[in-house]
Coordinates of C-alpha atoms and ligand atoms in Angstrom, one line a residue:
M1 CA 27.2 -33.6 12.9
I2 CA 30.0 -31.9 10.9
R3 CA 28.0 -30.0 8.2
L4 CA 24.4 -29.8 7.1
F5 CA 25.2 -32.1 4.1
E6 CA 27.3 -35.2 3.6
Q7 CA 30.9 -34.3 2.5
H8 CA 32.0 -37.7 1.4
Q9 CA 30.8 -40.9 -0.3
I10 CA 34.2 -42.5 -0.7
R11 CA 36.4 -41.2 2.2
K12 CA 35.6 -43.0 5.4
I13 CA 34.9 -40.5 8.1
K14 CA 33.9 -41.0 11.7
E15 CA 32.4 -38.3 13.8
L16 CA 33.9 -38.2 17.3
D17 CA 31.0 -36.4 18.9
G18 CA 29.9 -37.9 22.2
M19 CA 31.2 -38.4 25.7
W20 CA 35.0 -37.7 26.3
E21 CA 36.9 -38.2 29.5
F22 CA 37.9 -34.9 31.1
S23 CA 40.1 -33.9 34.0
P24 CA 40.9 -30.3 35.0
E25 CA 44.6 -29.5 35.6
G26 CA 45.8 -30.8 38.9
D27 CA 42.8 -33.0 39.5
I28 CA 42.9 -36.7 38.9
T29 CA 39.1 -37.0 39.0
K30 CA 37.8 -38.3 35.7
Y31 CA 34.6 -36.6 34.5
Q32 CA 32.6 -37.5 31.4
L33 CA 31.8 -34.4 29.3
P34 CA 29.9 -34.1 26.0
V35 CA 31.8 -33.1 22.9
P36 CA 31.0 -30.6 21.3
G37 CA 30.4 -28.8 24.6
C38 CA 31.7 -26.2 27.0
W39 CA 33.1 -27.4 30.3
E40 CA 31.2 -24.5 31.9
Q41 CA 28.0 -26.6 31.4
H42 CA 29.1 -28.8 34.3
P43 CA 28.3 -27.3 37.7
N44 CA 31.9 -27.9 38.9
F45 CA 33.3 -25.9 36.0
S46 CA 30.7 -23.1 35.5
T47 CA 33.4 -20.4 36.0
Y48 CA 36.5 -22.5 35.5
R49 CA 39.3 -20.7 33.7
G50 CA 42.5 -22.7 33.1
K51 CA 43.6 -26.0 31.6
G52 CA 42.0 -29.4 31.3
T53 CA 42.7 -32.7 29.5
Y54 CA 40.2 -34.5 27.2
R55 CA 40.8 -38.1 26.3
K56 CA 39.1 -40.4 23.8
T57 CA 39.9 -44.0 22.8
I58 CA 39.2 -44.9 19.2
V59 CA 39.5 -48.2 17.2
I60 CA 40.9 -48.3 13.7
T61 CA 39.8 -51.4 11.8
E62 CA 42.5 -51.3 9.1
S63 CA 45.9 -49.7 9.0
S64 CA 45.6 -46.2 7.4
T65 CA 46.7 -42.6 7.3
L66 CA 44.3 -40.6 9.4
R67 CA 43.0 -37.0 9.1
L68 CA 41.9 -35.6 12.5
E69 CA 39.9 -32.4 12.3
F70 CA 38.7 -30.1 15.1
K71 CA 36.1 -27.5 14.0
G72 CA 36.8 -25.4 17.2
I73 CA 38.6 -25.7 20.6
S74 CA 38.3 -22.9 23.1
H75 CA 40.7 -21.4 23.1
T76 CA 44.1 -23.2 22.9
A77 CA 44.7 -26.9 22.0
I78 CA 47.6 -29.2 22.2
V79 CA 46.7 -32.6 20.6
Y80 CA 48.5 -35.9 21.1
F81 CA 47.8 -39.2 19.3
D82 CA 49.1 -42.2 21.3
G83 CA 51.2 -39.8 23.3
E84 CA 52.8 -38.2 20.3
L85 CA 52.3 -34.5 19.7
V86 CA 50.3 -34.1 16.4
A87 CA 48.8 -30.5 16.5
K88 CA 48.7 -27.2 18.3
H89 CA 46.1 -24.5 17.7
Y90 CA 45.1 -21.1 19.1
N91 CA 41.7 -19.5 18.7
A92 CA 38.3 -21.0 19.5
Y93 CA 36.7 -20.0 16.3
T94 CA 38.6 -21.6 13.4
P95 CA 39.0 -25.2 12.4
F96 CA 42.3 -27.1 12.2
S97 CA 43.3 -30.6 11.1
T98 CA 46.3 -32.8 11.2
I99 CA 47.5 -35.8 9.2
I100 CA 48.8 -38.9 11.1
K101 CA 50.6 -41.3 8.8
Q102 CA 50.5 -45.1 8.7
V103 CA 48.4 -45.8 11.8
E104 CA 48.2 -49.5 12.6
K105 CA 44.7 -51.0 13.1
G106 CA 43.7 -51.4 16.7
T107 CA 43.0 -49.1 19.7
H108 CA 44.5 -45.6 20.0
E109 CA 44.2 -42.6 22.3
I110 CA 43.5 -39.0 21.4
K111 CA 44.5 -36.6 24.1
V112 CA 43.7 -32.9 24.0
L113 CA 45.1 -30.4 26.4
V114 CA 42.7 -27.4 26.4
D115 CA 43.4 -24.0 27.9
N116 CA 41.0 -21.0 28.1
S117 CA 43.2 -18.9 30.4
F118 CA 44.0 -15.3 29.8
G119 CA 47.5 -13.8 29.7
E120 CA 50.2 -12.6 27.2
H121 CA 50.0 -16.0 25.4
S122 CA 46.5 -15.0 24.2
A123 CA 46.2 -11.7 22.3
L124 CA 42.7 -12.2 21.1
H125 CA 40.9 -14.1 23.9
I126 CA 41.1 -11.5 26.7
P127 CA 38.6 -10.5 29.4
N128 CA 35.9 -9.0 27.1
D129 CA 32.3 -8.1 26.5
Y130 CA 31.6 -11.7 25.6
Y131 CA 32.6 -15.0 27.2
T132 CA 35.6 -17.1 26.3
Y133 CA 34.4 -20.6 27.2
G134 CA 36.5 -23.7 27.7
G135 CA 36.4 -27.0 25.9
I136 CA 36.1 -28.9 22.6
T137 CA 33.2 -26.7 21.6
R138 CA 32.7 -27.6 18.0
P139 CA 32.6 -31.0 16.2
V140 CA 35.5 -33.4 15.8
S141 CA 36.0 -35.9 13.0
L142 CA 38.5 -38.7 12.1
A143 CA 38.9 -39.9 8.5
C144 CA 40.9 -42.8 7.1
I145 CA 42.4 -41.3 4.0
S146 CA 44.5 -42.6 1.1
D147 CA 48.2 -41.4 1.1
T148 CA 47.0 -38.8 -1.4
Y149 CA 43.8 -37.0 -0.7
I150 CA 41.8 -33.9 -1.6
K151 CA 42.9 -31.2 0.8
Q152 CA 40.8 -28.2 -0.4
I153 CA 38.4 -27.1 -3.1
R154 CA 37.7 -23.5 -3.9
F155 CA 34.8 -22.5 -6.1
T156 CA 34.6 -18.9 -7.3
P157 CA 31.4 -18.0 -9.3
S158 CA 31.4 -15.0 -11.7
L159 CA 28.9 -13.4 -14.0
E160 CA 30.4 -12.2 -17.3
D161 CA 28.3 -10.7 -20.1
G162 CA 25.2 -12.2 -18.5
L163 CA 26.8 -15.7 -18.4
W164 CA 27.7 -17.6 -15.2
Y165 CA 31.2 -19.1 -14.9
G166 CA 32.8 -21.0 -12.1
Q167 CA 36.6 -21.1 -11.3
L168 CA 37.4 -24.4 -9.7
D169 CA 40.7 -24.9 -7.8
V170 CA 41.4 -28.3 -6.4
T171 CA 44.4 -28.9 -4.1
I172 CA 45.6 -32.4 -3.5
H173 CA 48.2 -33.5 -0.9
N174 CA 50.5 -36.5 -1.5
T175 CA 51.6 -37.6 2.0
S176 CA 53.7 -40.5 0.6
K177 CA 57.4 -40.1 -0.3
N178 CA 56.8 -41.1 -4.0
V179 CA 55.7 -39.0 -6.9
A180 CA 52.4 -40.2 -8.3
T181 CA 49.8 -39.4 -11.0
F182 CA 46.1 -39.1 -10.5
N183 CA 42.8 -38.2 -12.2
L184 CA 40.2 -35.7 -10.8
V185 CA 36.6 -35.4 -11.9
S186 CA 34.3 -32.8 -10.5
T187 CA 30.6 -32.8 -11.2
L188 CA 28.1 -30.0 -10.5
D189 CA 24.5 -30.6 -11.7
H190 CA 24.9 -32.0 -15.2
Y191 CA 28.4 -30.4 -15.7
E192 CA 31.6 -32.5 -15.5
M193 CA 35.0 -31.0 -15.1
T194 CA 38.0 -33.3 -15.5
F195 CA 41.7 -33.0 -14.6
P196 CA 43.5 -36.0 -16.2
D197 CA 47.1 -37.1 -15.3
V198 CA 47.7 -34.8 -12.4
E199 CA 51.3 -35.4 -11.1
V200 CA 52.0 -34.8 -7.4
L201 CA 55.5 -35.1 -6.0
G202 CA 56.1 -36.9 -2.7
D203 CA 55.3 -35.0 0.5
S204 CA 53.9 -32.1 -1.5
E205 CA 50.7 -30.4 -2.7
T206 CA 49.4 -29.6 -6.1
T207 CA 46.6 -27.3 -7.1
V208 CA 44.9 -27.7 -10.4
S209 CA 42.4 -25.1 -11.8
L210 CA 39.9 -24.6 -14.6
K211 CA 37.2 -22.2 -15.4
Q212 CA 33.9 -23.6 -16.6
K213 CA 30.9 -21.9 -18.2
F214 CA 27.5 -22.8 -16.6
P215 CA 24.9 -21.5 -19.1
D216 CA 21.8 -22.7 -17.4
I217 CA 22.2 -22.6 -13.6
T218 CA 20.0 -20.8 -11.1
P219 CA 21.7 -18.1 -9.1
W220 CA 21.9 -18.0 -5.3
S221 CA 20.1 -15.0 -3.8
H222 CA 18.4 -14.0 -0.5
K223 CA 15.0 -14.7 -2.1
N224 CA 16.1 -17.9 -3.9
P225 CA 19.1 -19.4 -2.2
K226 CA 19.8 -22.1 -4.8
L227 CA 22.6 -24.4 -3.8
Y228 CA 24.5 -27.0 -5.9
S229 CA 26.5 -30.0 -4.8
L230 CA 30.0 -30.0 -6.2
H231 CA 31.4 -33.6 -6.0
T232 CA 35.1 -34.1 -6.7
I233 CA 36.5 -37.6 -7.0
L234 CA 40.3 -38.4 -6.9
S235 CA 41.3 -41.6 -8.8
S236 CA 44.4 -43.6 -9.2
G237 CA 44.0 -45.4 -12.5
D238 CA 40.4 -46.8 -12.4
I239 CA 40.3 -46.8 -8.6
S240 CA 38.5 -44.0 -6.8
I241 CA 40.6 -43.3 -3.7
D242 CA 39.1 -40.1 -2.2
D243 CA 36.4 -37.6 -2.6
L244 CA 35.1 -34.3 -1.3
I245 CA 31.6 -32.7 -1.6
E246 CA 31.3 -29.0 -1.3
R247 CA 28.0 -27.0 -1.5
V248 CA 28.2 -23.9 -3.6
G249 CA 26.0 -21.1 -4.9
F250 CA 26.3 -18.8 -8.0
R251 CA 26.3 -15.3 -6.7
T252 CA 28.4 -12.2 -7.1
V253 CA 29.1 -9.4 -4.7
N254 CA 30.0 -6.0 -6.1
I255 CA 30.3 -2.4 -5.0
I256 CA 28.8 0.0 -7.6
G257 CA 29.4 3.5 -6.4
T258 CA 28.2 3.7 -2.9
K259 CA 25.9 0.7 -3.2
L260 CA 26.4 -3.0 -2.5
Q261 CA 25.0 -5.4 -5.2
V262 CA 24.4 -9.1 -5.1
N263 CA 24.0 -10.6 -8.6
G264 CA 23.8 -7.0 -9.9
E265 CA 20.9 -6.1 -7.6
T266 CA 21.3 -3.4 -5.0
V267 CA 20.7 -4.8 -1.5
F268 CA 20.0 -3.1 1.9
L269 CA 21.3 -5.2 4.7
K270 CA 19.1 -5.4 7.7
G271 CA 20.1 -7.8 10.5
F272 CA 21.5 -8.6 13.8
N273 CA 24.9 -9.0 15.5
R274 CA 24.8 -12.5 16.9
H275 CA 27.2 -14.0 19.4
E276 CA 27.5 -17.8 19.6
D277 CA 26.2 -17.9 23.1
Y278 CA 23.1 -19.6 24.5
A279 CA 22.1 -20.1 28.1
T280 CA 23.2 -23.5 29.6
V281 CA 25.2 -24.6 26.5
G282 CA 27.5 -21.5 26.1
C283 CA 29.1 -21.3 22.7
A284 CA 28.6 -25.0 21.8
I285 CA 25.2 -24.3 20.3
P286 CA 23.5 -27.5 18.9
L287 CA 21.7 -27.5 15.5
T288 CA 18.2 -27.3 17.0
L289 CA 19.1 -24.1 18.9
M290 CA 20.8 -22.6 15.8
V291 CA 17.6 -23.2 13.9
H292 CA 15.6 -21.6 16.7
D293 CA 17.8 -18.5 16.4
M294 CA 17.5 -18.4 12.7
D295 CA 13.7 -18.9 12.8
L296 CA 13.4 -16.0 15.3
M297 CA 15.7 -13.7 13.3
Q298 CA 13.8 -14.5 10.1
D299 CA 10.5 -14.0 11.9
M300 CA 11.8 -10.4 12.6
G301 CA 12.5 -10.0 8.9
V302 CA 16.2 -10.0 8.7
N303 CA 18.1 -10.6 5.4
A304 CA 21.6 -10.3 6.9
L305 CA 23.7 -11.3 9.9
R306 CA 27.1 -10.2 11.4
T307 CA 29.1 -12.9 13.1
C308 CA 30.4 -10.7 15.8
H309 CA 33.3 -10.9 16.6
Y310 CA 34.7 -14.1 15.2
P311 CA 34.3 -16.8 12.5
N312 CA 31.2 -18.9 13.1
D313 CA 30.5 -22.6 13.3
E314 CA 30.2 -23.9 9.7
I315 CA 26.9 -25.6 10.5
F316 CA 25.4 -22.2 11.2
L317 CA 27.0 -20.8 7.9
D318 CA 25.4 -23.8 6.1
L319 CA 22.1 -22.7 7.6
C320 CA 22.7 -19.2 6.3
D321 CA 23.4 -20.7 2.9
E322 CA 20.1 -22.6 2.9
R323 CA 18.1 -19.6 4.2
G324 CA 19.6 -17.0 1.9
I325 CA 21.0 -14.9 4.8
L326 CA 23.7 -12.4 3.7
V327 CA 26.6 -12.8 6.1
W328 CA 29.3 -10.3 7.2
E329 CA 31.8 -12.8 8.7
E330 CA 34.7 -11.3 10.7
N331 CA 37.9 -12.3 12.2
H332 CA 38.4 -12.7 16.0
A333 CA 39.0 -9.3 17.6
R334 CA 37.0 -7.0 19.8
G335 CA 37.9 -3.6 21.2
L336 CA 41.7 -4.1 21.2
L337 CA 43.6 -1.0 22.2
L338 CA 47.0 -0.3 20.6
E339 CA 48.7 -1.9 23.6
D340 CA 46.7 -5.1 23.1
M341 CA 47.6 -5.0 19.4
Q342 CA 51.3 -4.7 20.4
N343 CA 51.1 -8.1 22.2
P344 CA 53.9 -10.1 20.6
N345 CA 51.4 -12.8 19.6
F346 CA 48.8 -10.5 18.1
D347 CA 50.0 -10.4 14.4
R348 CA 50.5 -14.1 14.1
Q349 CA 47.3 -15.0 15.9
C350 CA 45.3 -12.7 13.6
E351 CA 47.1 -14.0 10.5
D352 CA 46.3 -17.6 11.4
C353 CA 42.7 -16.7 12.2
N354 CA 42.3 -14.8 8.9
R355 CA 43.8 -17.6 6.8
E356 CA 41.7 -20.3 8.5
M357 CA 38.6 -18.2 8.2
V358 CA 38.9 -17.6 4.5
E359 CA 40.3 -21.0 3.6
N360 CA 37.6 -22.9 5.4
H361 CA 34.6 -20.6 4.7
Y362 CA 35.4 -19.5 1.2
N363 CA 32.7 -21.6 -0.6
H364 CA 29.8 -20.3 1.5
P365 CA 27.6 -18.2 -0.9
C366 CA 26.0 -16.5 2.2
I367 CA 29.3 -14.8 3.1
I368 CA 29.3 -11.5 1.1
L369 CA 31.7 -9.5 3.3
W370 CA 34.9 -10.1 5.3
G371 CA 35.2 -7.9 8.4
I372 CA 38.3 -7.5 10.6
L373 CA 39.3 -5.9 13.9
N374 CA 36.1 -4.6 15.5
E375 CA 36.8 -1.3 17.3
C376 CA 40.5 -1.8 17.4
A377 CA 43.2 0.9 17.4
S378 CA 42.5 2.3 13.9
E379 CA 43.1 5.9 15.2
T380 CA 46.8 5.2 15.5
Q381 CA 49.5 5.0 12.9
E382 CA 50.7 1.6 14.2
G383 CA 47.2 0.3 14.4
R384 CA 46.6 1.5 10.8
M385 CA 49.6 -0.5 9.6
K386 CA 48.1 -3.6 11.2
Y387 CA 44.8 -3.0 9.5
Q388 CA 46.5 -2.5 6.2
I389 CA 48.4 -5.8 6.6
Q390 CA 45.3 -7.7 7.4
Y391 CA 43.2 -6.2 4.6
D392 CA 46.0 -7.1 2.2
Q393 CA 46.1 -10.7 3.6
I394 CA 42.4 -11.1 3.2
R395 CA 42.4 -9.7 -0.4
S396 CA 45.4 -11.9 -1.3
M397 CA 43.1 -14.9 -0.5
D398 CA 39.8 -13.6 -1.8
T399 CA 39.1 -10.9 -4.4
S400 CA 35.5 -11.9 -4.8
R401 CA 34.2 -10.3 -1.6
P402 CA 34.6 -6.7 -0.3
T403 CA 36.1 -5.9 3.1
T404 CA 35.1 -3.7 6.0
S405 CA 35.8 -3.1 9.7
A406 CA 33.5 -1.6 12.4
T407 CA 35.0 1.5 14.0
C408 CA 34.0 3.4 17.1
R409 CA 37.0 5.8 16.8
H410 CA 34.6 8.6 15.8
F411 CA 36.3 11.7 14.4
T412 CA 39.8 10.2 15.2
D413 CA 39.9 7.1 12.9
I414 CA 42.8 7.4 10.3
S415 CA 42.1 4.1 8.5
L416 CA 38.8 4.7 6.7
D417 CA 40.5 4.8 3.4
L418 CA 41.6 1.2 3.7
P419 CA 38.3 -0.9 3.6
D420 CA 36.0 -1.2 0.6
I421 CA 33.0 -0.4 2.9
V422 CA 33.1 1.9 5.9
S423 CA 31.2 0.7 9.0
F424 CA 30.6 2.3 12.3
N425 CA 29.1 1.4 15.6
M426 CA 26.8 4.1 17.1
Y427 CA 24.7 4.1 20.2
S428 CA 22.8 7.4 20.0
G429 CA 20.2 7.4 22.7
W430 CA 22.0 4.9 24.9
Y431 CA 25.6 5.8 25.7
K432 CA 25.0 9.3 24.6
D433 CA 21.7 11.2 24.6
V434 CA 22.2 12.8 21.3
P435 CA 19.6 13.3 18.5
V436 CA 20.0 10.3 16.2
K437 CA 19.5 12.1 12.9
E438 CA 21.8 15.0 13.6
R439 CA 24.5 12.8 15.1
N440 CA 24.2 10.5 12.0
E441 CA 24.6 13.5 9.6
E442 CA 27.7 14.6 11.6
E443 CA 29.2 11.0 11.4
I444 CA 28.5 10.7 7.6
E445 CA 30.0 14.1 7.0
W446 CA 33.1 13.2 9.0
I447 CA 33.4 9.8 7.2
R448 CA 33.2 11.5 3.8
N449 CA 36.0 13.9 4.7
S450 CA 38.2 11.3 6.3
G451 CA 38.9 8.8 3.6
G452 CA 35.5 7.2 3.3
D453 CA 34.1 9.5 0.6
G454 CA 32.4 7.5 -2.2
K455 CA 32.3 4.3 -0.2
P456 CA 29.2 2.4 0.9
I457 CA 28.5 2.9 4.7
I458 CA 27.1 0.4 7.1
V459 CA 25.9 1.0 10.6
S460 CA 27.4 -2.1 12.1
E461 CA 26.0 -1.7 15.6
V462 CA 23.0 0.2 17.0
G463 CA 21.0 -0.7 20.1
A464 CA 20.4 -0.4 23.8
A465 CA 20.3 -2.6 26.9
A466 CA 17.2 -3.9 28.7
I467 CA 16.9 -6.4 31.5
Y468 CA 14.4 -9.1 30.4
G469 CA 11.1 -8.7 32.3
Y470 CA 12.0 -5.2 33.6
R471 CA 9.0 -3.0 32.5
D472 CA 8.7 0.6 33.7
R473 CA 6.2 3.2 32.7
T474 CA 8.9 5.8 33.1
R475 CA 10.5 4.1 30.1
C476 CA 13.8 4.6 31.9
K477 CA 17.1 3.1 30.6
W478 CA 17.4 -0.6 31.2
S479 CA 13.6 -1.0 30.8
E480 CA 12.3 -3.0 27.9
E481 CA 10.2 0.0 26.9
R482 CA 13.3 2.3 26.5
Q483 CA 15.3 -0.3 24.6
A484 CA 12.4 -0.6 22.1
D485 CA 12.1 3.2 21.8
I486 CA 15.8 3.7 21.1
I487 CA 16.0 0.9 18.6
E488 CA 12.9 2.2 16.8
E489 CA 14.2 5.7 16.6
N490 CA 17.6 4.6 15.3
L491 CA 16.3 2.2 12.7
K492 CA 14.0 4.8 11.3
V493 CA 16.9 7.1 10.7
Y494 CA 19.4 4.6 9.4
M495 CA 17.0 2.8 7.1
N496 CA 16.1 6.1 5.5
D497 CA 19.5 7.6 4.9
E498 CA 20.7 7.4 1.3
H499 CA 24.4 7.0 2.3
I500 CA 23.7 3.9 4.5
I501 CA 23.4 0.5 2.8
G502 CA 22.8 -1.6 5.9
V503 CA 22.1 -1.7 9.6
F504 CA 22.9 -4.4 12.2
I505 CA 21.2 -4.3 15.6
W506 CA 23.3 -4.9 18.6
Q507 CA 22.4 -7.5 19.5
F508 CA 20.2 -10.5 18.7
A509 CA 20.4 -12.2 22.2
D510 CA 21.9 -11.3 25.6
C511 CA 25.3 -13.0 26.0
R512 CA 27.5 -14.0 28.9
V513 CA 30.3 -11.6 29.7
T514 CA 33.6 -12.3 31.5
E515 CA 33.6 -11.3 35.1
E516 CA 37.3 -10.6 35.1
G517 CA 38.3 -7.1 34.2
P518 CA 36.0 -4.1 34.2
W519 CA 32.9 -5.6 32.6
F520 CA 31.0 -6.6 35.7
A521 CA 30.4 -3.0 36.6
T522 CA 28.4 -2.1 33.5
R523 CA 27.1 -5.5 32.6
A524 CA 24.3 -6.4 35.0
R525 CA 24.1 -10.2 35.6
C526 CA 27.6 -10.4 34.0
H527 CA 25.7 -10.4 30.7
N528 CA 25.6 -8.0 27.8
N529 CA 21.9 -7.2 28.0
K530 CA 21.4 -5.5 24.6
G531 CA 19.7 -8.6 23.1
V532 CA 16.3 -8.2 21.6
V533 CA 15.8 -11.6 23.2
D534 CA 17.5 -12.8 26.4
E535 CA 20.0 -15.7 26.6
Y536 CA 17.0 -18.1 26.7
R537 CA 15.6 -16.4 23.6
R538 CA 12.7 -15.0 25.6
P539 CA 11.6 -11.9 23.5
K540 CA 11.7 -8.4 24.9
I541 CA 9.3 -5.6 23.8
A542 CA 11.8 -4.6 21.1
Y543 CA 11.3 -7.9 19.3
D544 CA 7.9 -6.8 17.8
I545 CA 9.2 -3.3 17.1
V546 CA 12.1 -4.8 15.0
K547 CA 9.6 -7.2 13.4
K548 CA 7.3 -4.4 12.4
I549 CA 10.1 -2.2 11.0
F550 CA 12.2 -4.9 9.2
N551 CA 9.1 -6.4 7.7
S552 CA 7.6 -3.0 6.6
Ligands
ADA601 C1 30.8 -2.3 21.0 C2 31.3 -3.7 20.7 C3 30.3 -4.7 21.0 C4 29.6 -4.5 22.4 C5 28.9 -3.1 22.3 C6 28.2 -2.8 23.6 O1 30.3 -1.6 19.9 O2 31.6 -3.8 19.3 O3 31.0 -6.0 21.1 O4 30.6 -4.4 23.4 O5 29.9 -2.1 22.1 O6 27.4 -3.5 24.1 O7 28.5 -1.7 24.1

């Protein structure tokens, strides 16, 4: 499964999920591994960090240009088609695709060299407080496309004088050498938008745009997440040669003073930080377990979610669209010091991640906020410059959503003036035994005097650790009782502070942590144990505390 809805009626697309041949570097043994999947799922590779080769034989029944898309490979991929290099990609969490021209009908081989090793080549995947798995961890698809095809569709809703509009931008790519003229027709509900006589030069792309009024649509909101199918068909003369279906929602996100509004209504975000990590399957979470996570979070009364600390699988974002969950999606970075940000690959790897995140996830109505660089070096001048560059990049691609970044550089951060919303991570009662309310007032005061004055404020992380099943009447730290107490005390303060517009608990579920580096010493079981459920989604005492407070 690629998405929760069919994206094509004309384009022929084949999903390449299933068993692929796999061999780890230096081993001629041929294993059969499931794709999507993490190689760590296999007992021989449960801690394997390095390179491996996946292979898949496919049959093309008619000569065609092909579009091969990977939704996620962890963490670096080199892709060959019949032995010819066709794509390279870094970062486990963003999709990439490649066009392979004029492929003859018959049998062909896709070979993918995958690498999840650490080192200077990888500025973002480093030994960290989450696990970098290995494998083709998200879905793969192969499409037979016409020489000219629909490359991307962006739909930007807006509300003007009480009337809904939609800006439609359609990009088509002519892979042939010859200039050609096409027609485009997009339909949304009973509305039809046409682009006649679109000329595209050979080997180039053209984007056409129009703004349409939609007088009688139903908006998308948390309480009523109304989605519309936007079907665009590309024709050459009277022949339909390609199509693309996107699913969109009419909603706006605005900051009014220190408040966040969706469709003109002030919202308070209450949710979880959720890593894509599940016992036995790692980061390759199948739909049934995604739905299980969503059902549990909604049972606890969330209306929001933070995709810590990377762009999520589009199937999960589709689920958030359908359930009306307000999503803070963020680029891939966690806790990078200035020296990490000075890695020669850092700027380009972030730029690629930001572009792929916004380009691929732009149409999801659930995403109301773009986040960057969680707890990176925003207390340094050089770090500030990198934050500025990345905010500028995100805003150059999308002005319809505010930006933020979660800081832990308390009292030293010099970048709070850059985001639209200031967010901070705070563990009062866990890392520091300080009174929650007073410490919060101190933080708010500092924020307002350090560039954040007049901005909405989100508490992006709050929580405590507990080992599942460890009960102790002393309510000592690491017991489930203490975790519940700390979360309860913190939520009561943050949900009743007029300056705060949202709170995200750290975290929804326990997640695996890299053994390499320092983490083993403070992460019992080599897990981050701050989940309200454990990695098998078994609830801790805190589950019912959160449920009571979020639903009150
Ligand atoms: C930080 C970080 C999280 C996690 C958390 C913790 O705030 O953003 O990824 O590491 O601390 O568990 O301490």
